[in-house]
Amino acid sequence: MSSLPGSTQCATMELGPLEGGSYLELLNSSADPLHLYHLHDPMDLAGEEETEFHSETDMDTINCDQFSRLWRDMEGDEETREAYASIAELDQYVFQDSQLEDPNKDIFIEHIGPDEVSDSVETPAEVGLKKSQKRPFPEELPADLKHWKPAEPPTVVTGSFLVGPVSDSSTLPCLLPPALFNQEPASGQTHLKETYQTPMPSSSSSLSCLNLPEGPVQFIPTLSTLPQGFWQISGAGTGVSSIFIYHSEVPQASQPPSPSGPTVHGLPASPDRPGSTSPFAPSATDLPSMPEPALTSRANVTEHKTTPTQCQAAGEGSNKLPKWPESVEQFHRLLQDMYQTEPAGLDGILVEADLVRAKLERSSSKSLERELATPDWAERQLAHGGLAEVLLATRERPRPRPRETQVIAVLGKAGQGKSCWAGAVSRAWACGRLPQYDFVFSVPCHRLNRPGDAYRLQDLLFSLGPRSLVADDEVFSHILKRPDRVLLILDAFEELEAQDGFLHSTCGPAPAEPCSLRGLLAGLFQRKLLRGCTLLLTTRPRGRLTQSLSKADALFELSGFSVEQTQTYVMRHFECSGKTEQQARALALLRDRPFLLSHGHSPTLCQAVCQLSEALLELGGDAELPSTLTGLYVGLLGPAARDGPPGALAELAKLAWELGRRHQSTLREDHFPSADVRTWAVAKGLVQHPPGAAGAELAFCSFLLQCFLGAMWLALSGEIKDKELPQYLALTPRKKRPYDNWLEGVPRFLAGLIFQPPTRCLGALVGPSATALVDRKQKVLAKYLKRLQPGTLRARQLLELLHCAHEAEEAGIWRHVVQELPARLSFLGTRLTPPDAHVLGKALEAAGRDFSLDLRSTGIDPSGLGSLVGLSCVTHFRAALSDTVALWESLRQHGETKLLQAAEEKFTIEPFKAKSLKDVEDLGKLVQTQRTRSFSEDTAGELPAVRDLKKLEFALGPVSGPRAFPKLVRILMAFSSLQHLDLDALSENKIGDEGVLQLSATFPQLKSLETLNLSQNSITDVGACKLAEALPSLAASLLRLSLYNNCICDVGAESLARVLPDMVSLRVMDVQYNKFTAAGAQQLAASLRKCPHVETLAMWTPTIPFSVQEHLQQQDSRISLR
């Protein structure tokens, strides 16, 4: 094939390699990219009179249809796609490094090379502009990058100029056009037919539009020298009303240009690489396999935010890219219709609960198990952005590779509403609120927990959701091409605990081949199947599978309802039931039972309370809610048991226990002893068809109901030996609990069912025949509980014992438990829920003794903290500084002066150890509160917490220590009773000489300081001299001074030796492991002989010969060399 007309540099190519070979060869060929359009799509050039070929790439009029057709064929070449992915990753790596080295440098000019740009070009750094390094968020990108078509033709950047069509200058951003290029036109430049000159002052804050007539438009890459303020564009337009020119970069505009303007047929440029004019520069929207960081543009150009409607409304001249295949479109609509269905009846009552960012931490230093960390209430990071923040949270975590599966886990206890939240995510996508995903698949994990079944990826996506979907191979292959546009939800992930080893399993070789469930999960979590998707899990915070979530990209926790949200739920329940006249009475019933109100943080228990309240109010009379959870479920199940077949409830209880021991909550119809029992259980709402279940599958309506029925089976069963019954309370540590604590609600229900009077408890459920069985088991459990010593139990077990004693409502057991409580109760690191705080407060009041509470790192809410602090039996308490200060402020605002005074007097921080910058800041807020308080007329004196602090430790390490220490020094003077100041840390604080200088200024105010530890702080002679000058201020109080492992030389040792006789109260001084020599040691030894009050001087250091040290020790035995 000969050279094409109009080209002097085009390489000769045969048509054969283009059709049959790899398109990767095009990247390495020397052919002119402009002519490859016509190589791929030959045209009748004779019929296209307006088509001309030029060697200058900026003057072409190539049809974009040819480029689109060529690029679609290249997409099918796997080798080419992989090459582009590698190139994009390398480009991102180099590009990021260049930004880090000089973020103000013009990246575009740097890449095209200095030889191609005139010396007179002004870079953004020279004109004072700053380049934005910020990437667009997913919601700012088009909904479907692969099929996205700009409403206007792609913008072309030539040199530092950005040229594009404009339809309305009023919609443009206001920019300041700087000086123009001062370049001569190219020798081969085509002369312009007409010239239009428009004045453009450089100080203008708005843009001017150049109206051009119809005809061909030629973009000139360089402009000849023009007077200041004149811009030159010429040529005849093709329907273009105006053209705007920007010099250098374009800051993001508040409004994008209008998409209604006409189209210019020119060389298509890559939207994500505006500086490239090669037809082989890959566009981010055209390469589905390109890593996401490759979307970062080298020019600061505002991208088109084009909606599908705008795409369809583009001009007739625009070349439309192909849409999804019809089968994919139909499947997409079917999926949307399925998830748009709102839950019916009372299940549709939705009250938005708070989502909190969470993390997993080791339960102890000796344990490898991880559990949910417990932040202080003020430290909680709420997801104020809701669902959008949850799905964008993975972008905040650095990723080893740009395109990886993102795992997000939402944790919460049973009954916290995780499944409802997962359903809300699916509905949000179906309603168009998650445009970053093309497909969402929600899979209830109970449908996967079938031993022996083999699965394919198609089964997981199409057959196991709320409804089975029909999808052909075309739909599946389309999904596999863009896995980054897929959101996969695995709801109730704890159902798959039997598959806990999937992280170390091998997955199937291909997504189409069947494999075990363990292999399928391994493929997803090891990022081998559907790589690049977003995997959203909902699960409980405890269990074997939780350990596999430690490396999740983002963790969130459903915190449950607040008191206000609980009341909102009650109101909506009666509104949906059509009984709005009972709302006020229902709320009054709930407020009369503070224990049930505290349990309102669980949506499941909220629903149970509403159902029982509704039934009681219908009966009329003086309605009253029970005071225990056992009474609540007895009240709900009693009427159903009376209407059912004989023994039906006991049979259902046996099923609940057997399923619970296998960590399951679903059952098949053939599990029921008879069809009558199944029909009765379904009619009474005790079991129901779960979402997405097959026709024969049923599940208990709530996890707590299954726990109650399991406890009921333990209380009635003759299969359980009496001596084995106490182990099911799980109050004493065991290597392996009998049911692995999966049915965590069983111990409390078991205590209530056995100890509460049979006539209003078990007798109301199964009749008087249960009395004989219960009496014998009651004696066994009472003996066991009365032998327990609450003071020897861990905090979590102590709280469980209090709950069991509360549910039992047996006076002897309750009295034994509260009387044996220790005077100092520490719940450090143990989460305290609202029910925990209520039961603990009730027990403290009943004990009739004084208590000291440690409530740090418990996550206790402000109302629970206030209720415990306000108890007269609580004389001292410790809590997070931020939570305590917030409590004081709340009490002050509500005018609760008496409670505020009690909270201030009881609070203590002795001893205080600062381990983070936040600890120092919180301590500063406490001091500031005292200073503000001292100016108030109704309060006077110091805060007891500040006034009584005697020991303060500072251990932030070498990174945070030097930054935080100045903040600590500024508040040290407020602690007038401080006796022990420890600035030593295993990782070394390194406050240095500057820190010593700042600290020395506070010595005159620290009149009570007895111990000063400055070990391992990189103190040199300069700091030692400053310290020696300030030490006389502490002469009357200081007993111990440690300068161990610093950098003090002979000059510093001499300064300390001079001040030593003045320290009349000093008893111990440690200067070991410093750098002074024998001369400094002799100075200290000589000074020591003048100090009879000093008991020990430890000064062994490797820079002193041992013979000298031994000689000095022989002269004075107070010198220690250990």
mmCIF file of N, CA and C in Angstrom, residues 215-296:
data_model
loop_
_atom_site.group_PDB
_atom_site.id
_atom_site.type_symbol
_atom_site.label_atom_id
_atom_site.label_comp_id
_atom_site.label_asym_id
_atom_site.label_seq_id
_atom_site.Cartn_x
_atom_site.Cartn_y
_atom_site.Cartn_z
ATOM 1 N N GLY A 215 -18.368 27.445 7.748
ATOM 2 C CA GLY A 215 -17.261 26.985 6.927
ATOM 3 C C GLY A 215 -16.277 26.190 7.748
ATOM 4 N N PRO A 216 -15.244 25.633 7.091
ATOM 5 C CA PRO A 216 -14.255 24.848 7.840
ATOM 6 C C PRO A 216 -13.529 25.708 8.858
ATOM 7 N N VAL A 217 -13.250 25.115 9.999
ATOM 8 C CA VAL A 217 -12.536 25.800 11.072
ATOM 9 C C VAL A 217 -11.188 25.129 11.244
ATOM 10 N N GLN A 218 -10.120 25.910 11.294
ATOM 11 C CA GLN A 218 -8.785 25.376 11.489
ATOM 12 C C GLN A 218 -8.231 25.907 12.806
ATOM 13 N N PHE A 219 -7.749 25.015 13.651
ATOM 14 C CA PHE A 219 -7.159 25.396 14.927
ATOM 15 C C PHE A 219 -5.657 25.542 14.737
ATOM 16 N N ILE A 220 -5.134 26.699 15.057
ATOM 17 C CA ILE A 220 -3.713 26.984 14.841
ATOM 18 C C ILE A 220 -2.952 26.660 16.111
ATOM 19 N N PRO A 221 -1.929 25.780 16.069
ATOM 20 C CA PRO A 221 -1.210 25.416 17.282
ATOM 21 C C PRO A 221 -0.353 26.533 17.832
ATOM 22 N N THR A 222 0.135 27.411 17.000
ATOM 23 C CA THR A 222 0.953 28.538 17.477
ATOM 24 C C THR A 222 0.402 29.804 16.872
ATOM 25 N N LEU A 223 0.517 30.907 17.581
ATOM 26 C CA LEU A 223 0.014 32.189 17.137
ATOM 27 C C LEU A 223 1.182 33.141 16.895
ATOM 28 N N SER A 224 1.044 33.932 15.914
ATOM 29 C CA SER A 224 2.082 34.938 15.664
ATOM 30 C C SER A 224 2.031 36.010 16.736
ATOM 31 N N THR A 225 3.057 36.815 16.767
ATOM 32 C CA THR A 225 3.155 37.867 17.790
ATOM 33 C C THR A 225 2.036 38.880 17.585
ATOM 34 N N LEU A 226 1.258 39.090 18.623
ATOM 35 C CA LEU A 226 0.127 40.016 18.564
ATOM 36 C C LEU A 226 0.295 41.082 19.638
ATOM 37 N N PRO A 227 -0.325 42.231 19.453
ATOM 38 C CA PRO A 227 -0.281 43.245 20.528
ATOM 39 C C PRO A 227 -0.933 42.698 21.785
ATOM 40 N N GLN A 228 -0.581 43.322 22.910
ATOM 41 C CA GLN A 228 -1.128 42.906 24.195
ATOM 42 C C GLN A 228 -2.646 42.991 24.188
ATOM 43 N N GLY A 229 -3.307 41.879 24.548
ATOM 44 C CA GLY A 229 -4.760 41.900 24.672
ATOM 45 C C GLY A 229 -5.505 41.496 23.430
ATOM 46 N N PHE A 230 -4.800 41.092 22.337
ATOM 47 C CA PHE A 230 -5.494 40.686 21.116
ATOM 48 C C PHE A 230 -5.320 39.194 20.890
ATOM 49 N N TRP A 231 -6.419 38.545 20.552
ATOM 50 C CA TRP A 231 -6.421 37.104 20.279
ATOM 51 C C TRP A 231 -6.843 36.903 18.815
ATOM 52 N N GLN A 232 -6.178 36.042 18.082
ATOM 53 C CA GLN A 232 -6.439 35.869 16.659
ATOM 54 C C GLN A 232 -6.919 34.461 16.363
ATOM 55 N N ILE A 233 -8.114 34.318 15.817
ATOM 56 C CA ILE A 233 -8.656 33.048 15.322
ATOM 57 C C ILE A 233 -9.331 33.347 13.995
ATOM 58 N N SER A 234 -9.130 32.524 13.029
ATOM 59 C CA SER A 234 -9.725 32.784 11.717
ATOM 60 C C SER A 234 -10.200 31.497 11.089
ATOM 61 N N GLY A 235 -10.964 31.647 10.035
ATOM 62 C CA GLY A 235 -11.499 30.497 9.311
ATOM 63 C C GLY A 235 -12.996 30.569 9.237
ATOM 64 N N ALA A 236 -13.569 29.768 8.434
ATOM 65 C CA ALA A 236 -15.027 29.704 8.292
ATOM 66 C C ALA A 236 -15.558 28.556 9.104
ATOM 67 N N GLY A 237 -16.646 28.758 9.855
ATOM 68 C CA GLY A 237 -17.172 27.740 10.763
ATOM 69 C C GLY A 237 -18.120 26.779 10.099
ATOM 70 N N THR A 238 -18.451 25.761 10.823
ATOM 71 C CA THR A 238 -19.423 24.762 10.357
ATOM 72 C C THR A 238 -20.605 24.745 11.310
ATOM 73 N N GLY A 239 -21.146 25.876 11.567
ATOM 74 C CA GLY A 239 -22.247 25.929 12.492
ATOM 75 C C GLY A 239 -21.826 26.264 13.895
ATOM 76 N N VAL A 240 -20.568 26.540 14.118
ATOM 77 C CA VAL A 240 -20.084 26.867 15.453
ATOM 78 C C VAL A 240 -20.362 28.331 15.719
ATOM 79 N N SER A 241 -21.048 28.616 16.795
ATOM 80 C CA SER A 241 -21.416 29.990 17.091
ATOM 81 C C SER A 241 -20.284 30.772 17.722
ATOM 82 N N SER A 242 -19.422 30.109 18.483
ATOM 83 C CA SER A 242 -18.350 30.834 19.161
ATOM 84 C C SER A 242 -17.291 29.857 19.621
ATOM 85 N N ILE A 243 -16.097 30.386 19.893
ATOM 86 C CA ILE A 243 -14.970 29.595 20.382
ATOM 87 C C ILE A 243 -14.327 30.351 21.524
ATOM 88 N N PHE A 244 -13.976 29.634 22.576
ATOM 89 C CA PHE A 244 -13.261 30.294 23.675
ATOM 90 C C PHE A 244 -11.876 29.672 23.807
ATOM 91 N N ILE A 245 -10.926 30.498 24.229
ATOM 92 C CA ILE A 245 -9.535 30.074 24.371
ATOM 93 C C ILE A 245 -9.078 30.410 25.776
ATOM 94 N N TYR A 246 -8.495 29.411 26.434
ATOM 95 C CA TYR A 246 -7.917 29.628 27.750
ATOM 96 C C TYR A 246 -6.407 29.451 27.634
ATOM 97 N N HIS A 247 -5.681 30.283 28.300
ATOM 98 C CA HIS A 247 -4.239 30.089 28.391
ATOM 99 C C HIS A 247 -3.926 29.283 29.644
ATOM 100 N N SER A 248 -3.009 28.310 29.491
ATOM 101 C CA SER A 248 -2.580 27.461 30.614
ATOM 102 C C SER A 248 -3.749 26.632 31.106
ATOM 103 N N GLU A 249 -3.855 26.437 32.442
ATOM 104 C CA GLU A 249 -4.807 25.505 33.013
ATOM 105 C C GLU A 249 -6.160 26.139 33.220
ATOM 106 N N VAL A 250 -7.170 25.314 33.392
ATOM 107 C CA VAL A 250 -8.542 25.771 33.585
ATOM 108 C C VAL A 250 -9.019 25.326 34.939
ATOM 109 N N PRO A 251 -9.270 26.202 35.892
ATOM 110 C CA PRO A 251 -9.808 25.764 37.185
ATOM 111 C C PRO A 251 -11.209 25.259 37.025
ATOM 112 N N GLN A 252 -11.602 24.458 37.988
ATOM 113 C CA GLN A 252 -12.936 23.860 37.917
ATOM 114 C C GLN A 252 -13.999 24.938 37.990
ATOM 115 N N ALA A 253 -14.969 24.813 37.143
ATOM 116 C CA ALA A 253 -16.043 25.783 37.088
ATOM 117 C C ALA A 253 -17.194 25.339 37.943
ATOM 118 N N SER A 254 -17.939 26.301 38.404
ATOM 119 C CA SER A 254 -19.122 25.971 39.188
ATOM 120 C C SER A 254 -20.210 25.386 38.329
ATOM 121 N N GLN A 255 -20.221 25.766 37.014
ATOM 122 C CA GLN A 255 -21.211 25.228 36.097
ATOM 123 C C GLN A 255 -20.502 24.738 34.844
ATOM 124 N N PRO A 256 -20.804 23.555 34.354
ATOM 125 C CA PRO A 256 -20.194 23.080 33.115
ATOM 126 C C PRO A 256 -20.803 23.786 31.928
ATOM 127 N N PRO A 257 -20.088 23.849 30.808
ATOM 128 C CA PRO A 257 -20.662 24.458 29.610
ATOM 129 C C PRO A 257 -21.929 23.739 29.193
ATOM 130 N N SER A 258 -22.784 24.494 28.580
ATOM 131 C CA SER A 258 -24.069 23.934 28.148
ATOM 132 C C SER A 258 -23.859 22.853 27.120
ATOM 133 N N PRO A 259 -24.579 21.741 27.258
ATOM 134 C CA PRO A 259 -24.403 20.642 26.303
ATOM 135 C C PRO A 259 -25.176 20.814 25.016
ATOM 136 N N SER A 260 -25.840 21.944 24.842
ATOM 137 C CA SER A 260 -26.705 22.093 23.686
ATOM 138 C C SER A 260 -25.999 22.655 22.469
ATOM 139 N N GLY A 261 -24.738 22.972 22.562
ATOM 140 C CA GLY A 261 -24.027 23.570 21.441
ATOM 141 C C GLY A 261 -23.797 22.601 20.316
ATOM 142 N N PRO A 262 -23.503 23.113 19.135
ATOM 143 C CA PRO A 262 -23.249 22.244 17.988
ATOM 144 C C PRO A 262 -21.933 21.512 18.129
ATOM 145 N N THR A 263 -21.723 20.602 17.198
ATOM 146 C CA THR A 263 -20.591 19.698 17.292
ATOM 147 C C THR A 263 -19.520 20.091 16.288
ATOM 148 N N VAL A 264 -18.263 19.994 16.675
ATOM 149 C CA VAL A 264 -17.137 20.206 15.765
ATOM 150 C C VAL A 264 -16.518 18.861 15.471
ATOM 151 N N HIS A 265 -16.408 18.515 14.193
ATOM 152 C CA HIS A 265 -15.775 17.257 13.812
ATOM 153 C C HIS A 265 -14.288 17.496 13.718
ATOM 154 N N GLY A 266 -13.544 16.986 14.623
ATOM 155 C CA GLY A 266 -12.103 17.161 14.619
ATOM 156 C C GLY A 266 -11.449 15.926 15.152
ATOM 157 N N LEU A 267 -10.189 16.041 15.425
ATOM 158 C CA LEU A 267 -9.444 14.898 15.940
ATOM 159 C C LEU A 267 -9.913 14.564 17.335
ATOM 160 N N PRO A 268 -10.400 13.357 17.599
ATOM 161 C CA PRO A 268 -10.861 13.004 18.952
ATOM 162 C C PRO A 268 -9.677 12.894 19.888
ATOM 163 N N ALA A 269 -9.791 13.530 21.029
ATOM 164 C CA ALA A 269 -8.739 13.467 22.043
ATOM 165 C C ALA A 269 -9.233 12.692 23.238
ATOM 166 N N SER A 270 -8.315 12.067 23.924
ATOM 167 C CA SER A 270 -8.687 11.292 25.109
ATOM 168 C C SER A 270 -9.148 12.210 26.209
ATOM 169 N N PRO A 271 -10.349 12.009 26.768
ATOM 170 C CA PRO A 271 -10.826 12.883 27.838
ATOM 171 C C PRO A 271 -9.924 12.885 29.049
ATOM 172 N N ASP A 272 -9.252 11.764 29.333
ATOM 173 C CA ASP A 272 -8.424 11.744 30.531
ATOM 174 C C ASP A 272 -6.980 12.116 30.226
ATOM 175 N N ARG A 273 -6.642 12.367 28.926
ATOM 176 C CA ARG A 273 -5.295 12.800 28.579
ATOM 177 C C ARG A 273 -5.427 13.947 27.579
ATOM 178 N N PRO A 274 -5.809 15.128 28.049
ATOM 179 C CA PRO A 274 -6.139 16.214 27.123
ATOM 180 C C PRO A 274 -4.948 16.704 26.333
ATOM 181 N N GLY A 275 -3.748 16.376 26.725
ATOM 182 C CA GLY A 275 -2.603 16.840 25.977
ATOM 183 C C GLY A 275 -2.261 15.953 24.802
ATOM 184 N N SER A 276 -2.895 14.824 24.659
ATOM 185 C CA SER A 276 -2.535 13.867 23.619
ATOM 186 C C SER A 276 -3.429 14.052 22.423
ATOM 187 N N THR A 277 -2.832 14.077 21.235
ATOM 188 C CA THR A 277 -3.610 14.147 19.996
ATOM 189 C C THR A 277 -3.489 12.874 19.189
ATOM 190 N N SER A 278 -2.911 11.853 19.749
ATOM 191 C CA SER A 278 -2.795 10.588 19.041
ATOM 192 C C SER A 278 -4.098 9.814 19.133
ATOM 193 N N PRO A 279 -4.551 9.210 18.053
ATOM 194 C CA PRO A 279 -5.782 8.407 18.130
ATOM 195 C C PRO A 279 -5.598 7.167 18.971
ATOM 196 N N PHE A 280 -4.334 6.819 19.327
ATOM 197 C CA PHE A 280 -4.092 5.635 20.138
ATOM 198 C C PHE A 280 -3.867 5.988 21.589
ATOM 199 N N ALA A 281 -4.051 7.260 21.966
ATOM 200 C CA ALA A 281 -3.989 7.609 23.386
ATOM 201 C C ALA A 281 -5.239 7.081 24.043
ATOM 202 N N PRO A 282 -5.151 6.099 24.949
ATOM 203 C CA PRO A 282 -6.357 5.447 25.483
ATOM 204 C C PRO A 282 -7.168 6.379 26.349
ATOM 205 N N SER A 283 -8.464 6.367 26.141
ATOM 206 C CA SER A 283 -9.386 7.137 26.966
ATOM 207 C C SER A 283 -9.850 6.296 28.131
ATOM 208 N N ALA A 284 -9.999 6.912 29.301
ATOM 209 C CA ALA A 284 -10.469 6.186 30.482
ATOM 210 C C ALA A 284 -11.861 5.647 30.277
ATOM 211 N N THR A 285 -12.648 6.349 29.468
ATOM 212 C CA THR A 285 -14.012 5.887 29.239
ATOM 213 C C THR A 285 -14.081 4.763 28.230
ATOM 214 N N ASP A 286 -13.006 4.556 27.460
ATOM 215 C CA ASP A 286 -13.012 3.530 26.447
ATOM 216 C C ASP A 286 -12.291 2.265 26.867
ATOM 217 N N LEU A 287 -11.551 2.321 27.966
ATOM 218 C CA LEU A 287 -10.805 1.158 28.428
ATOM 219 C C LEU A 287 -11.403 0.644 29.719
ATOM 220 N N PRO A 288 -12.267 -0.347 29.683
ATOM 221 C CA PRO A 288 -12.859 -0.847 30.930
ATOM 222 C C PRO A 288 -11.852 -1.498 31.848
ATOM 223 N N SER A 289 -10.735 -1.976 31.314
ATOM 224 C CA SER A 289 -9.759 -2.643 32.175
ATOM 225 C C SER A 289 -8.660 -1.730 32.657
ATOM 226 N N MET A 290 -8.759 -0.441 32.347
ATOM 227 C CA MET A 290 -7.699 0.468 32.784
ATOM 228 C C MET A 290 -7.809 0.714 34.270
ATOM 229 N N PRO A 291 -6.715 0.672 35.022
ATOM 230 C CA PRO A 291 -6.768 0.935 36.471
ATOM 231 C C PRO A 291 -7.287 2.331 36.743
ATOM 232 N N GLU A 292 -7.976 2.448 37.865
ATOM 233 C CA GLU A 292 -8.649 3.702 38.197
ATOM 234 C C GLU A 292 -7.722 4.896 38.307
ATOM 235 N N PRO A 293 -6.500 4.787 38.892
ATOM 236 C CA PRO A 293 -5.645 5.965 38.957
ATOM 237 C C PRO A 293 -5.285 6.528 37.605
ATOM 238 N N ALA A 294 -5.440 5.747 36.540
ATOM 239 C CA ALA A 294 -5.161 6.275 35.219
ATOM 240 C C ALA A 294 -6.180 7.317 34.807
ATOM 241 N N LEU A 295 -7.289 7.436 35.552
ATOM 242 C CA LEU A 295 -8.286 8.454 35.252
ATOM 243 C C LEU A 295 -7.810 9.843 35.624
ATOM 244 N N THR A 296 -6.714 9.952 36.367
ATOM 245 C CA THR A 296 -6.204 11.258 36.772
ATOM 246 C C THR A 296 -5.714 12.006 35.551
#
